Amino acid sequence: FTFETVSNGNEALDALAREDENFDLVLMDCQMPELDGYDATRKLRTREVDQGLPHIPVIAMTAHAMEGDREKCLAAGMDDYLSKPVDITLLKNMLLKWLPPLDSIAE
């Protein structure tokens, strides 16, 4: 896998908009400065619809593990939810669930 990290939701949207990049999945922190993960995901989903772009799975990553937090993430357009601290087995299962099979990824 290759990955890119960003500091805030605006940088995440900028990275996802670059034509030279092709992301298969986004691990979205919900609590980022400038533009949080909820609003960044909403804007991403609007962009996908408006521009006819493929749906990129977005996995929420948040320290918020209270009742209703998962639903808040899904309502914002995220596809799934992982609470922090991240359990490596749960992360692995989440990646297997949402990433395309390796043999189907074009080289």
JSON list of C-alpha atoms in Angstrom, two decimals:
[
{"chain": "A", "resi": 1, "resn": "PHE", "atom": "CA", "xyz": [0.00, 0.00, 0.00]},
{"chain": "A", "resi": 2, "resn": "THR", "atom": "CA", "xyz": [0.98, 3.60, -0.44]},
{"chain": "A", "resi": 3, "resn": "PHE", "atom": "CA", "xyz": [-0.58, 6.37, 1.58]},
{"chain": "A", "resi": 4, "resn": "GLU", "atom": "CA", "xyz": [-0.71, 10.12, 1.98]},
{"chain": "A", "resi": 5, "resn": "THR", "atom": "CA", "xyz": [-1.31, 12.06, 5.16]},
{"chain": "A", "resi": 6, "resn": "VAL", "atom": "CA", "xyz": [-2.79, 15.53, 5.44]},
{"chain": "A", "resi": 7, "resn": "SER", "atom": "CA", "xyz": [-3.31, 17.97, 8.28]},
{"chain": "A", "resi": 8, "resn": "ASN", "atom": "CA", "xyz": [-6.92, 19.01, 7.78]},
{"chain": "A", "resi": 9, "resn": "GLY", "atom": "CA", "xyz": [-10.09, 18.40, 5.79]},
{"chain": "A", "resi": 10, "resn": "ASN", "atom": "CA", "xyz": [-9.27, 21.02, 3.15]},
{"chain": "A", "resi": 11, "resn": "GLU", "atom": "CA", "xyz": [-5.96, 19.29, 2.41]},
{"chain": "A", "resi": 12, "resn": "ALA", "atom": "CA", "xyz": [-7.80, 15.96, 2.22]},
{"chain": "A", "resi": 13, "resn": "LEU", "atom": "CA", "xyz": [-10.20, 17.33, -0.40]},
{"chain": "A", "resi": 14, "resn": "ASP", "atom": "CA", "xyz": [-7.30, 18.87, -2.34]},
{"chain": "A", "resi": 15, "resn": "ALA", "atom": "CA", "xyz": [-5.43, 15.55, -2.36]},
{"chain": "A", "resi": 16, "resn": "LEU", "atom": "CA", "xyz": [-8.53, 13.67, -3.47]},
{"chain": "A", "resi": 17, "resn": "ALA", "atom": "CA", "xyz": [-9.08, 16.16, -6.30]},
{"chain": "A", "resi": 18, "resn": "ARG", "atom": "CA", "xyz": [-5.62, 15.84, -7.84]},
{"chain": "A", "resi": 19, "resn": "GLU", "atom": "CA", "xyz": [-5.85, 14.17, -11.22]},
{"chain": "A", "resi": 20, "resn": "ASP", "atom": "CA", "xyz": [-2.50, 12.42, -10.80]},
{"chain": "A", "resi": 21, "resn": "GLU", "atom": "CA", "xyz": [-3.75, 10.52, -7.73]},
{"chain": "A", "resi": 22, "resn": "ASN", "atom": "CA", "xyz": [-6.04, 7.53, -7.50]},
{"chain": "A", "resi": 23, "resn": "PHE", "atom": "CA", "xyz": [-7.20, 6.71, -3.98]},
{"chain": "A", "resi": 24, "resn": "ASP", "atom": "CA", "xyz": [-8.92, 3.42, -3.19]},
{"chain": "A", "resi": 25, "resn": "LEU", "atom": "CA", "xyz": [-9.90, 4.33, 0.37]},
{"chain": "A", "resi": 26, "resn": "VAL", "atom": "CA", "xyz": [-9.84, 7.22, 2.84]},
{"chain": "A", "resi": 27, "resn": "LEU", "atom": "CA", "xyz": [-9.21, 6.92, 6.56]},
{"chain": "A", "resi": 28, "resn": "MET", "atom": "CA", "xyz": [-10.88, 10.14, 7.73]},
{"chain": "A", "resi": 29, "resn": "ASP", "atom": "CA", "xyz": [-10.16, 11.63, 11.12]},
{"chain": "A", "resi": 30, "resn": "CYS", "atom": "CA", "xyz": [-13.34, 13.25, 12.35]},
{"chain": "A", "resi": 31, "resn": "GLN", "atom": "CA", "xyz": [-11.64, 15.96, 14.44]},
{"chain": "A", "resi": 32, "resn": "MET", "atom": "CA", "xyz": [-9.36, 17.98, 12.15]},
{"chain": "A", "resi": 33, "resn": "PRO", "atom": "CA", "xyz": [-8.67, 21.71, 12.12]},
{"chain": "A", "resi": 34, "resn": "GLU", "atom": "CA", "xyz": [-10.09, 24.08, 9.48]},
{"chain": "A", "resi": 35, "resn": "LEU", "atom": "CA", "xyz": [-12.53, 21.50, 8.06]},
{"chain": "A", "resi": 36, "resn": "ASP", "atom": "CA", "xyz": [-13.46, 18.47, 10.12]},
{"chain": "A", "resi": 37, "resn": "GLY", "atom": "CA", "xyz": [-13.90, 14.97, 8.73]},
{"chain": "A", "resi": 38, "resn": "TYR", "atom": "CA", "xyz": [-17.68, 15.18, 8.73]},
{"chain": "A", "resi": 39, "resn": "ASP", "atom": "CA", "xyz": [-17.76, 18.27, 6.51]},
{"chain": "A", "resi": 40, "resn": "ALA", "atom": "CA", "xyz": [-14.87, 17.03, 4.36]},
{"chain": "A", "resi": 41, "resn": "THR", "atom": "CA", "xyz": [-16.80, 13.82, 3.69]},
{"chain": "A", "resi": 42, "resn": "ARG", "atom": "CA", "xyz": [-19.99, 15.72, 2.89]},
{"chain": "A", "resi": 43, "resn": "LYS", "atom": "CA", "xyz": [-18.07, 17.86, 0.39]},
{"chain": "A", "resi": 44, "resn": "LEU", "atom": "CA", "xyz": [-16.41, 14.78, -1.11]},
{"chain": "A", "resi": 45, "resn": "ARG", "atom": "CA", "xyz": [-19.78, 13.09, -1.60]},
{"chain": "A", "resi": 46, "resn": "THR", "atom": "CA", "xyz": [-21.21, 16.23, -3.23]},
{"chain": "A", "resi": 47, "resn": "ARG", "atom": "CA", "xyz": [-18.19, 16.40, -5.56]},
{"chain": "A", "resi": 48, "resn": "GLU", "atom": "CA", "xyz": [-18.58, 12.73, -6.49]},
{"chain": "A", "resi": 49, "resn": "VAL", "atom": "CA", "xyz": [-22.23, 13.26, -7.45]},
{"chain": "A", "resi": 50, "resn": "ASP", "atom": "CA", "xyz": [-21.73, 16.62, -9.19]},
{"chain": "A", "resi": 51, "resn": "GLN", "atom": "CA", "xyz": [-18.76, 15.42, -11.25]},
{"chain": "A", "resi": 52, "resn": "GLY", "atom": "CA", "xyz": [-19.87, 11.83, -11.80]},
{"chain": "A", "resi": 53, "resn": "LEU", "atom": "CA", "xyz": [-16.86, 10.47, -9.93]},
{"chain": "A", "resi": 54, "resn": "PRO", "atom": "CA", "xyz": [-16.65, 6.98, -8.45]},
{"chain": "A", "resi": 55, "resn": "HIS", "atom": "CA", "xyz": [-17.54, 6.50, -4.80]},
{"chain": "A", "resi": 56, "resn": "ILE", "atom": "CA", "xyz": [-14.42, 6.28, -2.63]},
{"chain": "A", "resi": 57, "resn": "PRO", "atom": "CA", "xyz": [-14.95, 4.38, 0.62]},
{"chain": "A", "resi": 58, "resn": "VAL", "atom": "CA", "xyz": [-14.41, 6.64, 3.63]},
{"chain": "A", "resi": 59, "resn": "ILE", "atom": "CA", "xyz": [-13.70, 5.05, 7.00]},
{"chain": "A", "resi": 60, "resn": "ALA", "atom": "CA", "xyz": [-14.22, 7.31, 10.00]},
{"chain": "A", "resi": 61, "resn": "MET", "atom": "CA", "xyz": [-11.42, 7.27, 12.57]},
{"chain": "A", "resi": 62, "resn": "THR", "atom": "CA", "xyz": [-12.36, 8.94, 15.79]},
{"chain": "A", "resi": 63, "resn": "ALA", "atom": "CA", "xyz": [-11.67, 8.92, 19.48]},
{"chain": "A", "resi": 64, "resn": "HIS", "atom": "CA", "xyz": [-15.39, 9.50, 19.94]},
{"chain": "A", "resi": 65, "resn": "ALA", "atom": "CA", "xyz": [-16.88, 6.14, 20.82]},
{"chain": "A", "resi": 66, "resn": "MET", "atom": "CA", "xyz": [-20.12, 7.27, 22.38]},
{"chain": "A", "resi": 67, "resn": "GLU", "atom": "CA", "xyz": [-23.55, 6.01, 21.45]},
{"chain": "A", "resi": 68, "resn": "GLY", "atom": "CA", "xyz": [-24.66, 7.74, 18.26]},
{"chain": "A", "resi": 69, "resn": "ASP", "atom": "CA", "xyz": [-21.15, 8.58, 16.97]},
{"chain": "A", "resi": 70, "resn": "ARG", "atom": "CA", "xyz": [-21.20, 5.78, 14.39]},
{"chain": "A", "resi": 71, "resn": "GLU", "atom": "CA", "xyz": [-24.56, 6.99, 13.12]},
{"chain": "A", "resi": 72, "resn": "LYS", "atom": "CA", "xyz": [-23.26, 10.57, 12.91]},
{"chain": "A", "resi": 73, "resn": "CYS", "atom": "CA", "xyz": [-20.36, 9.36, 10.74]},
{"chain": "A", "resi": 74, "resn": "LEU", "atom": "CA", "xyz": [-22.64, 7.37, 8.46]},
{"chain": "A", "resi": 75, "resn": "ALA", "atom": "CA", "xyz": [-25.05, 10.32, 8.17]},
{"chain": "A", "resi": 76, "resn": "ALA", "atom": "CA", "xyz": [-22.13, 12.48, 6.98]},
{"chain": "A", "resi": 77, "resn": "GLY", "atom": "CA", "xyz": [-21.53, 10.02, 4.14]},
{"chain": "A", "resi": 78, "resn": "MET", "atom": "CA", "xyz": [-18.81, 7.87, 5.65]},
{"chain": "A", "resi": 79, "resn": "ASP", "atom": "CA", "xyz": [-19.02, 4.17, 4.86]},
{"chain": "A", "resi": 80, "resn": "ASP", "atom": "CA", "xyz": [-17.73, 2.69, 8.09]},
{"chain": "A", "resi": 81, "resn": "TYR", "atom": "CA", "xyz": [-16.30, 3.57, 11.49]},
{"chain": "A", "resi": 82, "resn": "LEU", "atom": "CA", "xyz": [-13.23, 2.74, 13.59]},
{"chain": "A", "resi": 83, "resn": "SER", "atom": "CA", "xyz": [-12.72, 4.11, 17.07]},
{"chain": "A", "resi": 84, "resn": "LYS", "atom": "CA", "xyz": [-9.33, 5.08, 18.47]},
{"chain": "A", "resi": 85, "resn": "PRO", "atom": "CA", "xyz": [-7.10, 3.71, 19.71]},
{"chain": "A", "resi": 86, "resn": "VAL", "atom": "CA", "xyz": [-7.23, 1.54, 16.61]},
{"chain": "A", "resi": 87, "resn": "ASP", "atom": "CA", "xyz": [-7.14, -2.20, 17.05]},
{"chain": "A", "resi": 88, "resn": "ILE", "atom": "CA", "xyz": [-4.86, -3.57, 14.30]},
{"chain": "A", "resi": 89, "resn": "THR", "atom": "CA", "xyz": [-7.09, -6.61, 13.73]},
{"chain": "A", "resi": 90, "resn": "LEU", "atom": "CA", "xyz": [-10.15, -4.41, 13.29]},
{"chain": "A", "resi": 91, "resn": "LEU", "atom": "CA", "xyz": [-8.22, -2.16, 10.89]},
{"chain": "A", "resi": 92, "resn": "LYS", "atom": "CA", "xyz": [-7.08, -5.17, 8.86]},
{"chain": "A", "resi": 93, "resn": "ASN", "atom": "CA", "xyz": [-10.65, -6.47, 8.63]},
{"chain": "A", "resi": 94, "resn": "MET", "atom": "CA", "xyz": [-11.91, -3.03, 7.64]},
{"chain": "A", "resi": 95, "resn": "LEU", "atom": "CA", "xyz": [-9.33, -2.78, 4.85]},
{"chain": "A", "resi": 96, "resn": "LEU", "atom": "CA", "xyz": [-10.22, -6.25, 3.59]},
{"chain": "A", "resi": 97, "resn": "LYS", "atom": "CA", "xyz": [-13.89, -5.29, 3.62]},
{"chain": "A", "resi": 98, "resn": "TRP", "atom": "CA", "xyz": [-13.57, -2.02, 1.70]},
{"chain": "A", "resi": 99, "resn": "LEU", "atom": "CA", "xyz": [-10.51, -2.32, -0.56]},
{"chain": "A", "resi": 100, "resn": "PRO", "atom": "CA", "xyz": [-10.77, -4.07, -3.90]},
{"chain": "A", "resi": 101, "resn": "PRO", "atom": "CA", "xyz": [-9.04, -7.46, -4.06]},
{"chain": "A", "resi": 102, "resn": "LEU", "atom": "CA", "xyz": [-5.35, -7.02, -4.81]},
{"chain": "A", "resi": 103, "resn": "ASP", "atom": "CA", "xyz": [-5.58, -9.15, -7.96]},
{"chain": "A", "resi": 104, "resn": "SER", "atom": "CA", "xyz": [-8.19, -6.74, -9.39]},
{"chain": "A", "resi": 105, "resn": "ILE", "atom": "CA", "xyz": [-6.03, -3.61, -8.99]},
{"chain": "A", "resi": 106, "resn": "ALA", "atom": "CA", "xyz": [-4.43, -2.52, -12.26]},
{"chain": "A", "resi": 107, "resn": "GLU", "atom": "CA", "xyz": [-0.68, -2.06, -12.16]}
]
